[in-house]
Short mmCIF file of C-alpha atoms and ligand atoms in Angstrom, two decimals:
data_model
loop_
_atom_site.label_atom_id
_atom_site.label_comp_id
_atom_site.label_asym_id
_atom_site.label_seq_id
_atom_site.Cartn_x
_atom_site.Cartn_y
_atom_site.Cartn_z
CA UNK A 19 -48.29 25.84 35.59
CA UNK A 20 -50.95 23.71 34.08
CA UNK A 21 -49.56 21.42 31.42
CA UNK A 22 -51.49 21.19 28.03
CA UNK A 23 -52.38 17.14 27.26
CA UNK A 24 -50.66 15.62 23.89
CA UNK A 25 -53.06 12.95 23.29
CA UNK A 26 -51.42 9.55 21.78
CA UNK A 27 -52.85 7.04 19.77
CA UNK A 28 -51.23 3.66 19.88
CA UNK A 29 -51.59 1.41 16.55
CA UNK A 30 -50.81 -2.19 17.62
CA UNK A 31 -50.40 -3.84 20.69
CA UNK A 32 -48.09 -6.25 20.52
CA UNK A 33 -44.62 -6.92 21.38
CA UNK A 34 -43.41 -3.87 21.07
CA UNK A 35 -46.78 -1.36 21.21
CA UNK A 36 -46.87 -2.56 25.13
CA UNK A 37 -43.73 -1.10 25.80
CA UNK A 38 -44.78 2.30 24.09
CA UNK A 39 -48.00 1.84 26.20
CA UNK A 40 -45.95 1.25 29.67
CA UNK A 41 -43.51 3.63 28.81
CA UNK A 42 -46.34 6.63 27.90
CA UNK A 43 -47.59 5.87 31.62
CA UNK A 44 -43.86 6.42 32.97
CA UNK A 45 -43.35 9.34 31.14
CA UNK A 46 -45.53 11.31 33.21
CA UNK A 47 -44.19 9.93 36.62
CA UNK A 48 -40.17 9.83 35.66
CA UNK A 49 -39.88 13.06 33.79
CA UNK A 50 -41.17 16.22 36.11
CA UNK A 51 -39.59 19.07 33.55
CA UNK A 52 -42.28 17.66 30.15
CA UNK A 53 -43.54 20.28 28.51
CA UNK A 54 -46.86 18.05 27.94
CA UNK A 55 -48.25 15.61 29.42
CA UNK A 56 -48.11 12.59 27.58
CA UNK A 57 -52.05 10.86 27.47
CA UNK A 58 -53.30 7.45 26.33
CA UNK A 59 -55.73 7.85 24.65
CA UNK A 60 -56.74 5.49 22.01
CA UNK A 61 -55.17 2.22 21.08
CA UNK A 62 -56.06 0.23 17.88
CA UNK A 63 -56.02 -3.57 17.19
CA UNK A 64 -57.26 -5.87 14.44
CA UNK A 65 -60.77 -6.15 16.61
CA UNK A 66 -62.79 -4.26 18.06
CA UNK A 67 -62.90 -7.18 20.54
CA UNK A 68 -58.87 -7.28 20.74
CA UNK A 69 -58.60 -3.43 21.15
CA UNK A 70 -61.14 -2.91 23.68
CA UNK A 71 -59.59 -5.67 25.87
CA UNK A 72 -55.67 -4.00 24.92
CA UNK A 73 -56.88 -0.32 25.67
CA UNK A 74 -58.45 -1.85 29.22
CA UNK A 75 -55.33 -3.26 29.98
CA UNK A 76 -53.03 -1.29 29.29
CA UNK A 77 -54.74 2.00 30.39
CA UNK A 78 -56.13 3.74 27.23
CA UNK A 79 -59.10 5.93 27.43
CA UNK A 80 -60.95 4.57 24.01
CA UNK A 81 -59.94 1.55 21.35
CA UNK A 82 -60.78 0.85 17.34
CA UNK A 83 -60.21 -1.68 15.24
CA UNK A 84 -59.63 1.66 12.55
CA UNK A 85 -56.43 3.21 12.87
CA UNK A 86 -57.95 6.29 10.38
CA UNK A 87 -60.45 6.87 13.80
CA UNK A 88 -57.14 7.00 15.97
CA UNK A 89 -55.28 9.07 13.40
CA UNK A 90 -58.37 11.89 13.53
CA UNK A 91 -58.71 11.17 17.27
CA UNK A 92 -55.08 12.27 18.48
CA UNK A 93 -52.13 14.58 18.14
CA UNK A 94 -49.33 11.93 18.30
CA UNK A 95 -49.34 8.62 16.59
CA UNK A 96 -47.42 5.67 16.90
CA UNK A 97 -47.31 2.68 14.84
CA UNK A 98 -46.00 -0.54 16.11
CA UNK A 99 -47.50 -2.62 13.73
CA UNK A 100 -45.81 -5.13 10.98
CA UNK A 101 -43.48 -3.06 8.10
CA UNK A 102 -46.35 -3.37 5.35
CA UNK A 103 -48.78 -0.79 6.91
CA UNK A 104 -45.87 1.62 8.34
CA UNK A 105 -46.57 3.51 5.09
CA UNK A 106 -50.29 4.30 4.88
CA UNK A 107 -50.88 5.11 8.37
CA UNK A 108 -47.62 7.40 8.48
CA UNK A 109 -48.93 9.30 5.01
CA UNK A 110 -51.89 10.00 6.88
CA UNK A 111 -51.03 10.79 9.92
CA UNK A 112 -48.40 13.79 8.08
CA UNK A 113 -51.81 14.74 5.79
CA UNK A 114 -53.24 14.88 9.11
CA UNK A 115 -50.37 17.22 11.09
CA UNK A 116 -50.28 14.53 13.54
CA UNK A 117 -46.39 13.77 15.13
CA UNK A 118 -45.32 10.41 14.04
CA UNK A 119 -43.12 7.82 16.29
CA UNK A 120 -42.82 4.79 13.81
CA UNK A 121 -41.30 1.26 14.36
CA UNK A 122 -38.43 0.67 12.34
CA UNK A 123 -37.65 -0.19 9.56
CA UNK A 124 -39.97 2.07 8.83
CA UNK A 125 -42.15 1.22 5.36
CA UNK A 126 -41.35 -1.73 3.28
CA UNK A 127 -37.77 -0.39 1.69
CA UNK A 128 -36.34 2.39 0.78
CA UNK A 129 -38.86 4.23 -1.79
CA UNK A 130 -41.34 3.74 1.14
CA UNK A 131 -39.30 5.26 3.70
CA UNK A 132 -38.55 8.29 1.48
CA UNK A 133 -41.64 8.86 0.42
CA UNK A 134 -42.61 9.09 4.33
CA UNK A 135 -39.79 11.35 4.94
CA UNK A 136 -41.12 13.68 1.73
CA UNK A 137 -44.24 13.72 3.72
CA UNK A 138 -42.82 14.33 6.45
CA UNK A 139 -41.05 17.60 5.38
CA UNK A 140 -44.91 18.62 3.95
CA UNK A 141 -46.16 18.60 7.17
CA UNK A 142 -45.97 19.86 11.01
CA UNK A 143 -45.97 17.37 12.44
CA UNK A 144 -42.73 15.78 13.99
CA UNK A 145 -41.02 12.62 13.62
CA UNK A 146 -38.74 9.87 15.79
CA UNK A 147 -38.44 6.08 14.99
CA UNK A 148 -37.98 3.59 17.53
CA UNK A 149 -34.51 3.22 17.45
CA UNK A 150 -34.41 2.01 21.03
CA UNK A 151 -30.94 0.90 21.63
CA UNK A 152 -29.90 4.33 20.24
CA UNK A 153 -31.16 6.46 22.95
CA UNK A 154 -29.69 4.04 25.70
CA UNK A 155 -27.51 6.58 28.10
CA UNK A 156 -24.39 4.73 28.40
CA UNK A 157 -24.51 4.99 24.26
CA UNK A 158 -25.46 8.67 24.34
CA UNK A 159 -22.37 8.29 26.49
CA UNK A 160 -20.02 7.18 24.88
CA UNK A 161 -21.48 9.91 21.92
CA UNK A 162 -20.31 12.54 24.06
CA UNK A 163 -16.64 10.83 25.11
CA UNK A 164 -16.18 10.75 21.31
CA UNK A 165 -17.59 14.63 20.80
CA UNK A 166 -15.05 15.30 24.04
CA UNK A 167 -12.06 13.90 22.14
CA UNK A 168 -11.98 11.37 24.67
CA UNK A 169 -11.34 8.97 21.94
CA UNK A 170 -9.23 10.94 19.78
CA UNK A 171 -9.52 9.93 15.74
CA UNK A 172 -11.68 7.49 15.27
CA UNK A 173 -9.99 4.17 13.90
CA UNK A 174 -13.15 1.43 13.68
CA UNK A 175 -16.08 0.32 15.08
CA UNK A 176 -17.21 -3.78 14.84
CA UNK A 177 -20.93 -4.26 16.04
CA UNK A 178 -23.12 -6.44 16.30
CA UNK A 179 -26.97 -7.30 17.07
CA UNK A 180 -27.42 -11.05 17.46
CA UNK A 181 -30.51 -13.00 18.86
CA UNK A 182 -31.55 -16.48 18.66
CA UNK A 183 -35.53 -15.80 18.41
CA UNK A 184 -35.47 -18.31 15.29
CA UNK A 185 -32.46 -20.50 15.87
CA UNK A 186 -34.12 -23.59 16.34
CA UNK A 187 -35.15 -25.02 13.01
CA UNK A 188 -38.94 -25.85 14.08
CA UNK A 189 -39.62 -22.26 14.95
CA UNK A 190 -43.01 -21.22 13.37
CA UNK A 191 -43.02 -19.20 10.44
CA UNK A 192 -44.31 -15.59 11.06
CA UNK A 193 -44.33 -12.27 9.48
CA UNK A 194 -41.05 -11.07 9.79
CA UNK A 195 -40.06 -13.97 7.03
CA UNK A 196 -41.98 -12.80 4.41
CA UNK A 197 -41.58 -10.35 2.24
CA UNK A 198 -44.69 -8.46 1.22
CA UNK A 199 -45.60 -8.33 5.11
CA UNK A 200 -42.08 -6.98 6.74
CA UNK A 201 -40.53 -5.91 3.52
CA UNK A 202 -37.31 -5.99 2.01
CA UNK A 203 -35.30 -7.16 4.61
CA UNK A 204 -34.90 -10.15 7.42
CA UNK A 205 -32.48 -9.80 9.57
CA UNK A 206 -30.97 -6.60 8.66
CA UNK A 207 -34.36 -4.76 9.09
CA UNK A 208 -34.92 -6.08 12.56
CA UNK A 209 -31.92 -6.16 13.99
CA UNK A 210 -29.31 -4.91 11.65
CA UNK A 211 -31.18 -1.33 11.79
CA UNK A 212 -30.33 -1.45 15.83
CA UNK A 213 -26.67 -2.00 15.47
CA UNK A 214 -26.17 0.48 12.02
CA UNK A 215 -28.05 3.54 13.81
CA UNK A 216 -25.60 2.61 17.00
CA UNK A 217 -22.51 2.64 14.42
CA UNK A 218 -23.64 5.80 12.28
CA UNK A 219 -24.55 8.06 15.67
CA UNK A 220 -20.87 7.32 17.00
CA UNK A 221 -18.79 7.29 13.36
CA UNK A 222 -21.01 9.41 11.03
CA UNK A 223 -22.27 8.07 7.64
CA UNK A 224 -21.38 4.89 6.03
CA UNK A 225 -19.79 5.32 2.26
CA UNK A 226 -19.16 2.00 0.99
CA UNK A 227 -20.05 -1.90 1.66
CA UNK A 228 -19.48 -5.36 1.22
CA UNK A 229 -22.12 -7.19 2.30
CA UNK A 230 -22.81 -10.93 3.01
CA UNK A 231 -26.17 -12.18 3.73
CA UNK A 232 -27.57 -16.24 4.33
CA UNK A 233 -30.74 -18.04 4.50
CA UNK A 234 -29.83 -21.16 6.98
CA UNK A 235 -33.36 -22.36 6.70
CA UNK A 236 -35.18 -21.72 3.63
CA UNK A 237 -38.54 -23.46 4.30
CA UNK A 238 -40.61 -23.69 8.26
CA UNK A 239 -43.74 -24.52 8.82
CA UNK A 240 -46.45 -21.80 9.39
CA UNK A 241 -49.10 -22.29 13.05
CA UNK A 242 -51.30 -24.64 10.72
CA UNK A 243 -48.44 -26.68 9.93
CA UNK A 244 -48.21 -25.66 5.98
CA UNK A 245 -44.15 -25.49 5.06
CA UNK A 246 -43.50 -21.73 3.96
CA UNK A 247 -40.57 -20.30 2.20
CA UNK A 248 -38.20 -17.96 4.25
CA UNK A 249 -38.64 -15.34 2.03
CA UNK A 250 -35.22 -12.75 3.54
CA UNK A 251 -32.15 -13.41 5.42
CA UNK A 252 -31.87 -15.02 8.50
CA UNK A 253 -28.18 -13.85 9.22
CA UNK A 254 -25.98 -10.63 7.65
CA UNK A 255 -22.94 -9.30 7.80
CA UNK A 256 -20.60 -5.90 6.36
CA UNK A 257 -17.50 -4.29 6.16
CA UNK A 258 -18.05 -0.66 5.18
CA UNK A 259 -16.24 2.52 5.65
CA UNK A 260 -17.27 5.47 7.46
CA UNK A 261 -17.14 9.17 5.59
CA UNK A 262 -14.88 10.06 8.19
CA UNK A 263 -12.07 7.35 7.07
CA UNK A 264 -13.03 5.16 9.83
CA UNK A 265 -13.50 1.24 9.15
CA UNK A 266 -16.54 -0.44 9.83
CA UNK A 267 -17.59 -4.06 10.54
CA UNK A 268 -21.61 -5.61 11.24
CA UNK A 269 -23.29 -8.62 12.06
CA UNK A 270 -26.56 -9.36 12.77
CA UNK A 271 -28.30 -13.08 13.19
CA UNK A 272 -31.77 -14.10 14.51
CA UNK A 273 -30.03 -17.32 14.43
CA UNK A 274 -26.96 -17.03 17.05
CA UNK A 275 -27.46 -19.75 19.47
CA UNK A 276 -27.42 -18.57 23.49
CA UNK A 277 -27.51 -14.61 21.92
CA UNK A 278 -30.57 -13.60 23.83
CA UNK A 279 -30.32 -9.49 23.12
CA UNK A 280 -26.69 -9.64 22.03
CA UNK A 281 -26.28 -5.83 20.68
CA UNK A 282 -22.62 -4.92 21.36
CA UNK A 283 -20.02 -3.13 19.74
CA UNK A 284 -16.15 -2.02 20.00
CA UNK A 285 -14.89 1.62 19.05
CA UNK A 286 -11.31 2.03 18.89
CA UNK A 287 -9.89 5.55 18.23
CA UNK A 288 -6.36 7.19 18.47
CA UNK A 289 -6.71 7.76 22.10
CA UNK A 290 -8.98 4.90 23.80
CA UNK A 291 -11.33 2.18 23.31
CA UNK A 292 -15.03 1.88 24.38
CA UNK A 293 -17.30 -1.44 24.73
CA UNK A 294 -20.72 -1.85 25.23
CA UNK A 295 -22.92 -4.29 24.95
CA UNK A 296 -26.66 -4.55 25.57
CA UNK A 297 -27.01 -7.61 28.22
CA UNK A 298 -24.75 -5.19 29.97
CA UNK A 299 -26.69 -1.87 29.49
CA UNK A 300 -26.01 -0.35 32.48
CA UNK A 301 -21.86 -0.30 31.97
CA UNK A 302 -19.60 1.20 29.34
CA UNK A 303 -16.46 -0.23 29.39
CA UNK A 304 -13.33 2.60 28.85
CA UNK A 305 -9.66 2.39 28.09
CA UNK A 306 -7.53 5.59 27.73
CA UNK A 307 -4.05 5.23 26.57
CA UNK A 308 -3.31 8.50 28.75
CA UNK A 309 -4.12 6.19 31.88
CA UNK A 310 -1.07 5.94 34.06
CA UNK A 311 0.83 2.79 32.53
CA UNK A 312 0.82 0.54 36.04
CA UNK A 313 -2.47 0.82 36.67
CA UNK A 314 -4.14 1.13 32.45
CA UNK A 315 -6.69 -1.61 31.79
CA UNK A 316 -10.27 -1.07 30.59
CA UNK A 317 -12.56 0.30 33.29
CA UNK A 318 -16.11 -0.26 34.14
CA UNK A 319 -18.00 2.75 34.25
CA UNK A 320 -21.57 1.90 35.80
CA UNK A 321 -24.57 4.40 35.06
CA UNK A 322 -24.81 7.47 37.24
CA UNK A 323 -26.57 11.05 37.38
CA UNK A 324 -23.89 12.55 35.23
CA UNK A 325 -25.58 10.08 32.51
CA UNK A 326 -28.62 11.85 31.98
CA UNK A 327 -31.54 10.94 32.13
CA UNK A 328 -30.92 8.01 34.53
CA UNK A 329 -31.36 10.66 37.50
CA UNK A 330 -34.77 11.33 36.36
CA UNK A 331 -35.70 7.46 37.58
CA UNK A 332 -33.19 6.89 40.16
CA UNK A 333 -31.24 9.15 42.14
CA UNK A 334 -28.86 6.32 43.57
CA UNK A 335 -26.01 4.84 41.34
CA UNK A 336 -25.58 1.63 39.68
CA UNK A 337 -29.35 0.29 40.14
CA UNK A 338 -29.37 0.56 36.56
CA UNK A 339 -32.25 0.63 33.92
CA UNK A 340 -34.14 -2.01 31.45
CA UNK A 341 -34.96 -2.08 28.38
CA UNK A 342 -38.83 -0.20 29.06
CA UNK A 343 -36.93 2.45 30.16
CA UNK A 344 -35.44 2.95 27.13
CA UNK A 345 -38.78 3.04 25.62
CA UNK A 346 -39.70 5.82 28.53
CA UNK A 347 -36.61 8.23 27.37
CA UNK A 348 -37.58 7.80 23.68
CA UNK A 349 -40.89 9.14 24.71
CA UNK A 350 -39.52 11.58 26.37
CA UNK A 351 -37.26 12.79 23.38
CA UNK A 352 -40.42 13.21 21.39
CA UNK A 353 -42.04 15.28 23.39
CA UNK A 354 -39.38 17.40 23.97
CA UNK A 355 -38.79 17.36 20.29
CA UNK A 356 -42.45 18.27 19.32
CA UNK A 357 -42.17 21.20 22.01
CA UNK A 358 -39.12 22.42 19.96
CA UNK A 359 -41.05 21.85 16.53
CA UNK A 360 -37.76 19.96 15.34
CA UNK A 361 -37.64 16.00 14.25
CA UNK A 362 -36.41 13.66 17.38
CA UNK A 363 -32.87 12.04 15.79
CA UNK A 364 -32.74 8.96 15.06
CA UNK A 365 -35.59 10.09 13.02
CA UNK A 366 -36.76 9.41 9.13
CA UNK A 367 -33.34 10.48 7.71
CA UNK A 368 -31.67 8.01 9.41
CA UNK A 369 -34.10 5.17 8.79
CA UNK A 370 -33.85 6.40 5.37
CA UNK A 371 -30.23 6.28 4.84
CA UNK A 372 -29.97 2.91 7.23
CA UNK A 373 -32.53 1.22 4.45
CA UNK A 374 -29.75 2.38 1.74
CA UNK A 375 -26.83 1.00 3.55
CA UNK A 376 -29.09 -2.41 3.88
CA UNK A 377 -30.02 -2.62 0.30
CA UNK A 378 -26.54 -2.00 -0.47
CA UNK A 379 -25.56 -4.80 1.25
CA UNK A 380 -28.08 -7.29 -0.23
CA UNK A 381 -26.75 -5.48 -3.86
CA UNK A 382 -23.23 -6.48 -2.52
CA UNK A 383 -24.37 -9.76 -1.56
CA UNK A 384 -25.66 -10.76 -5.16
CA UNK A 385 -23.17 -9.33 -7.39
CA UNK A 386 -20.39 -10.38 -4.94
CA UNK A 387 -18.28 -6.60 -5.35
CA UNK A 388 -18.14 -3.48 -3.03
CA UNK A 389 -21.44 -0.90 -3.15
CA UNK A 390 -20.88 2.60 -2.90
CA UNK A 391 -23.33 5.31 -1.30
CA UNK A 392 -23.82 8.14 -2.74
N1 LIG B 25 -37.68 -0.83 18.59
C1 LIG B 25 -37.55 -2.10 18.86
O1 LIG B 25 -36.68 -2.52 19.63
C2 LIG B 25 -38.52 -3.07 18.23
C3 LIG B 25 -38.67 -4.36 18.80
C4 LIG B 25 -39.63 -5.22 18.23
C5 LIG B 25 -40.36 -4.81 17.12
N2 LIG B 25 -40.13 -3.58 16.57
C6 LIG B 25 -40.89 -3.15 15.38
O2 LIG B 25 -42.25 -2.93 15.78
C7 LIG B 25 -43.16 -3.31 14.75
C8 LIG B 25 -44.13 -4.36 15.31
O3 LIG B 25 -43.37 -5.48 15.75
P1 LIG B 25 -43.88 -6.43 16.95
O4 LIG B 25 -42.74 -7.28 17.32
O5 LIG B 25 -44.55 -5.62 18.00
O6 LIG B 25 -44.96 -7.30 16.18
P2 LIG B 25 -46.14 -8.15 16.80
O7 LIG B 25 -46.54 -9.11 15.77
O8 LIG B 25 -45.78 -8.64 18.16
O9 LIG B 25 -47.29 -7.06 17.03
C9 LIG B 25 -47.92 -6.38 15.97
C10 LIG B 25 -49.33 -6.04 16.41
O10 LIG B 25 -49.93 -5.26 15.38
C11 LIG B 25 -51.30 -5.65 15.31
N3 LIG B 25 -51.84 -5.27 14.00
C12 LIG B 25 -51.64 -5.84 12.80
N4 LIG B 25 -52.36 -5.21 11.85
C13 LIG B 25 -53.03 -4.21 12.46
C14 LIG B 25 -53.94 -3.21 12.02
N5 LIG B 25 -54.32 -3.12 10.74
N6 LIG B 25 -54.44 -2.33 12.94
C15 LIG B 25 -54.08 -2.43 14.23
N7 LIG B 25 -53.23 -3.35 14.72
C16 LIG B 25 -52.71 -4.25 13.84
C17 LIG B 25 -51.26 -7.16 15.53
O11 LIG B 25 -52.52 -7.69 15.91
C18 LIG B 25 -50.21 -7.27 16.63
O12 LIG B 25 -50.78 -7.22 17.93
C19 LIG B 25 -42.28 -3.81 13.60
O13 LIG B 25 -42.07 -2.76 12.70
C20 LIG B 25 -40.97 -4.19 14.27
O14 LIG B 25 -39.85 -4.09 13.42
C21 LIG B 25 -39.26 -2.72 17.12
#
């Protein structure tokens, strides 16, 4: 059967717009069963001269420096650009009835996010947001363990997202420090939105926080050497509980010495315990209180065709997967998803209610008392 093309239109090439690039090209080889074929087709930069150069590289068939051209040019748009133009370009693409894959957080805060998702519901197109970590099999895992019963009731989950991109003090100042460019949040909006769509796919919704955030270094110095003001958090943390009665604990730094991609967690429940952690993404660690007592420990289990869709890239066990793969299966998801005419979870409800939970917890943070949602 010939396959119709879905055409894609990349806005930003950056850090994370290459891996949606490479991971549009692996679509089409890993996944035989896609219901369209995924195409490159136009990728947008600040230049004309930057795009053209991107697009060559990174196998596009056209560039702009006009992301309204690659919103009228395409039928799926994604937009890994900086928080502040999440917004205008999503709006448009929804007026459009283009699909949408956006970057987390999504918009500037939470009116911006919500007023996406209202468009959203306006239009036919479909959404997903790049909630990588989320989509990771040995998560989607442990998702099912928990669905199983394999866990019993659940008791709590701690998580955490730590990096150390600005732990040294001289780092340069960029975008994701100020406000009016990446939005409401620091560290909570980059990494915090990881570890809280992680917590809320394997506990349900969060109902109440108390939040503590910090600013270890209030002033750097931008690439011209001008001191600028750290305009959002550099570290956060929460204790929250879950709808489901469940107790919750977070923590996310961009300051955390030696954490290089440091998103881990621990989910106790009535009946066993699973661990996971990122540097590690190939393992989910299991213990079962049903285990015969001589021989009950935590056990390794390492990735394997019964966690779909490793199969799809590697038929052998244990050669395990990066994180551009991850990229590859949340491309994947969306295309299935726009098949099905249905949203691709994590999608703009849960960026939306992750954006509550973090403004809750910079609420918390200022008038030093428990927030509750909802
Ligand atoms: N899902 C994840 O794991 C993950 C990881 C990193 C970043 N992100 C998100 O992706 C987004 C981008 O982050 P990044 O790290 O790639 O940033 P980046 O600074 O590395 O790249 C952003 C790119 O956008 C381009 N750009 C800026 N304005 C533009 C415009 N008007 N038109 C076209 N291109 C424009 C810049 O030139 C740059 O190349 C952010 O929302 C961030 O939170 C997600």
């Amino acid at each position: 059967m010939i396959k119709k093309n879905l055409k894609f239109g990349l806005v930003g090439a950056g850090f994370i717009g290459r891996t949606h690039a490479l991971a549009i090209h692996a679509t089409r080889q890993v996944f035989a069963d896609l219901e369209y074929l995924p195409v490159p087709h136009m990728l947008c930069e600040v230049s004309a001269a930057l795009a053209e150069k991107a697009a060559r590289n990174l196998g596009f068939e056209r560039s702009t420096d006009d992301w309204r051209k690659l919103v009228d040019a395409v039928d799926a748009v994604i937009v890994a650009v900086p928080s502040q133009l999440h917004r205008e370009i999503a709006l448009n693409a929804f007026a459009s009835g283009k699909h949408l894959l956006c970057e987390k957080p999504v918009g500037l805060n939470s009116e911006e996010v919500e007023q996406i998702r209202a468009a959203a519901k306006q239009s036919k197109g479909c959404h997903a947001v790049g909630f990588t970590y989320a989509r990771a099999p040995m998560i989607m895992f442990a998702k099912r363990m928990i669905d199983d019963g394999k866990l019993g009731r659940l008791l709590h989950f701690s998580g955490r997202h730590d990096e150390d991109y600005l732990a040294d003090p001289d780092a340069t100042f960029s975008w994701r420090q100020e406000s009016k460019v990446a939005g409401r949040f620091g560290v909570l909006g980059d990494l915090g939105y990881h570890i809280l769509s992680i917590g809320r796919m394997l506990c349900g919704e969060v109902r109440a926080v108390c939040g503590l955030t910090e600013t270890f270094y209030p002033e750097r110095k931008d690439g011209s050497g001008t001191v600028r003001t750290v305009e959002n958090e550099d570290y956060a943390a929460l204790v929250g509980r879950f709808a489901n009665g469940a107790a919750g604990s977070f923590q996310s730094s961009r300051v955390a010495r030696g954490s290089k991609q440091n998103l881990s967690f621990e989910l106790s429940g009535e009946a066993g315990t699973v661990r996971f952690s990122a540097e590690r993404l190939n393992e989910l660690q299991f213990y079962s209180a049903t285990d015969e007592s001589s021989t009950q420990g935590f056990r390794t289990i390492l990735i394997n065709a019964a966690h779909k869709p490793y199969d799809s890239f590697i038929p052998a066990p244990g050669h395990g997967l990066g994180f551009n793969d991850l990229k590859t299966i949340e491309i994947r998801q969306f295309i299935s998803a726009i098949a099905e005419q249905r949203s691709c979870p994590p999608d703009l409800d849960d960026a939306y209610a992750i954006s509550k939970i973090c403004e809750a917890v910079l609420q918390s943070n200022a008038e030093e008392r428990w927030v509750n949602l909802r």
